[in-house]
Amino acid sequence: MTEKRKKLAAIVHSGTLDRLYCAFILGSTATAIGMEVHLYFTFWGLKMLTKGGLERAGLPATYKHLEEQMKKKLEEMKYPTLHELLKRMKASGLLKIYACSPTMEMFNVKKEDLIPEVDEIAGATAFLDLASDADVTLLI
Amino acid sequence: MTEKRKKLAAIVHSGTLDRLYCAFILGSTATAIGMEVHLYFTFWGLKMLTKGGLERAGLPATYKHLEEQMKKKLEEMKYPTLHELLKRMKASGLLKIYACSPTMEMFNVKKEDLIPEVDEIAGATAFLDLASDADVTLLI
Amino acid sequence: MTEKRKKLAAIVHSGTLDRLYCAFILGSTATAIGMEVHLYFTFWGLKMLTKGGLERAGLPATYKHLEEQMKKKLEEMKYPTLHELLKRMKASGLLKIYACSPTMEMFNVKKEDLIPEVDEIAGATAFLDLASDADVTLLI
């Protein structure tokens, strides 16, 4: 008998570099230890799933003055970019990405504007169904 | 035999339009699918439960420049206001709203300053008791 | 037979006064009712675990104008400082504090820069293991 996979379900509301890294590092660590990962992108998070979005992510107002320094440090560390982390998670076969449909309407985002890594356009019901059955639930 | 209702317990720490919408859309979707919803308002979130508070909610510093545009878009979409979403959730009979008592002292908020939708003034113990038994826990 | 302790596992990503108080009030309330508490500090949260960090915590850009007023009010209320709350939680024997190792590299934080209350330097796997088995999971 196989043990049921542990499951992480997170809402990604934030669209800033620091919070997206937090989401993607957690997500890729989770897939690396065999967890199923469900990331539901809404609001500013959803906006960053449009083509070129992840590449434009910066720090929030409170930490804006540290943005260049952080980006330089990440390069020096040869740390994977957000998009690389996303692709790595996808390659595991354990990640599913959801784009929040009401947010898409609010921000005039069309399906063809989204990066191809998005698996499904869905409303909050989809997240709640997943999260009700998950081991770890977070809002980022 | 009736199945036990699934339960969402969230701390609403944020007081900005984007995060309150996130909390209220999640909450109203949850009640719509028969989940029990417990929202514990603290800090900036609690402040917005004072009379007229929800109507004054704006975007955080990082996104302030998009505030007017977002408000206009929500009106065009005839999207329910925060207060309308709150009333809709309450009408389901599945939502309970808690106001954080230490925050009320810190911000000099009196019971009579709060909107009537608040069910209970309580400390963090109340939230932890609920959350320990919930299916989905989030901090917004 | 003793009942298994309830467990709270939270990621502390934020480094601002309002969010750290939220984390520490929740944490100390949880230990007070006998819960096991695991706080995993990353990004701005981790930075605040360096010596003198908690004492320097201020409000985020959105609420910066309220910082002095809030600090004065907390003093008037004789509210415990962040460091006092941390020590109180530690004294319970129920709190464990983790410092995120990749963040330490990114911010050039050495082990000896951290306050002595930190129990362990660890990666995200440690948090996910704990959280998978926790009753309440949050990201602050």
PDB file of N, CA, C and O in Angstrom, chain C residues 49 51 83 90 114-119:
ATOM      1  N   LEU C  49      16.114  38.760  13.662  1.00  0.00           N
ATOM      2  CA  LEU C  49      16.666  37.887  14.712  1.00  0.00           C
ATOM      3  C   LEU C  49      18.150  38.143  14.949  1.00  0.00           C
ATOM      4  O   LEU C  49      18.767  37.507  15.792  1.00  0.00           O
ATOM      5  N   LYS C  51      21.218  40.371  16.441  1.00  0.00           N
ATOM      6  CA  LYS C  51      21.258  41.123  17.712  1.00  0.00           C
ATOM      7  C   LYS C  51      20.810  42.573  17.524  1.00  0.00           C
ATOM      8  O   LYS C  51      21.308  43.264  16.636  1.00  0.00           O
ATOM      9  N   HIS C  83      11.056  41.426  22.312  1.00  0.00           N
ATOM     10  CA  HIS C  83      12.049  40.537  22.909  1.00  0.00           C
ATOM     11  C   HIS C  83      11.529  39.909  24.204  1.00  0.00           C
ATOM     12  O   HIS C  83      11.797  38.739  24.498  1.00  0.00           O
ATOM     13  N   LYS C  90       9.914  31.347  25.149  1.00  0.00           N
ATOM     14  CA  LYS C  90      11.014  30.394  25.344  1.00  0.00           C
ATOM     15  C   LYS C  90      10.943  29.763  26.725  1.00  0.00           C
ATOM     16  O   LYS C  90      11.198  28.569  26.896  1.00  0.00           O
ATOM     17  N   LEU C 114      23.220  36.102  15.334  1.00  0.00           N
ATOM     18  CA  LEU C 114      21.847  35.830  15.770  1.00  0.00           C
ATOM     19  C   LEU C 114      21.691  35.899  17.293  1.00  0.00           C
ATOM     20  O   LEU C 114      22.621  35.583  18.031  1.00  0.00           O
ATOM     21  N   ILE C 115      20.512  36.292  17.748  1.00  0.00           N
ATOM     22  CA  ILE C 115      20.242  36.298  19.186  1.00  0.00           C
ATOM     23  C   ILE C 115      20.251  34.846  19.699  1.00  0.00           C
ATOM     24  O   ILE C 115      19.971  33.911  18.941  1.00  0.00           O
ATOM     25  N   PRO C 116      20.582  34.653  20.972  1.00  0.00           N
ATOM     26  CA  PRO C 116      20.761  33.289  21.491  1.00  0.00           C
ATOM     27  C   PRO C 116      19.475  32.476  21.564  1.00  0.00           C
ATOM     28  O   PRO C 116      19.532  31.260  21.759  1.00  0.00           O
ATOM     29  N   GLU C 117      18.338  33.119  21.400  1.00  0.00           N
ATOM     30  CA  GLU C 117      17.067  32.390  21.487  1.00  0.00           C
ATOM     31  C   GLU C 117      16.830  31.472  20.282  1.00  0.00           C
ATOM     32  O   GLU C 117      15.929  30.632  20.302  1.00  0.00           O
ATOM     33  N   VAL C 118      17.619  31.666  19.204  1.00  0.00           N
ATOM     34  CA  VAL C 118      17.451  30.806  18.017  1.00  0.00           C
ATOM     35  C   VAL C 118      17.883  29.382  18.356  1.00  0.00           C
ATOM     36  O   VAL C 118      18.960  29.165  18.900  1.00  0.00           O
ATOM     37  N   ASP C 119      17.046  28.405  18.039  1.00  0.00           N
ATOM     38  CA  ASP C 119      17.351  27.010  18.367  1.00  0.00           C
ATOM     39  C   ASP C 119      18.105  26.291  17.269  1.00  0.00           C
ATOM     40  O   ASP C 119      18.917  25.416  17.533  1.00  0.00           O
TER      41      ASP C 119
END
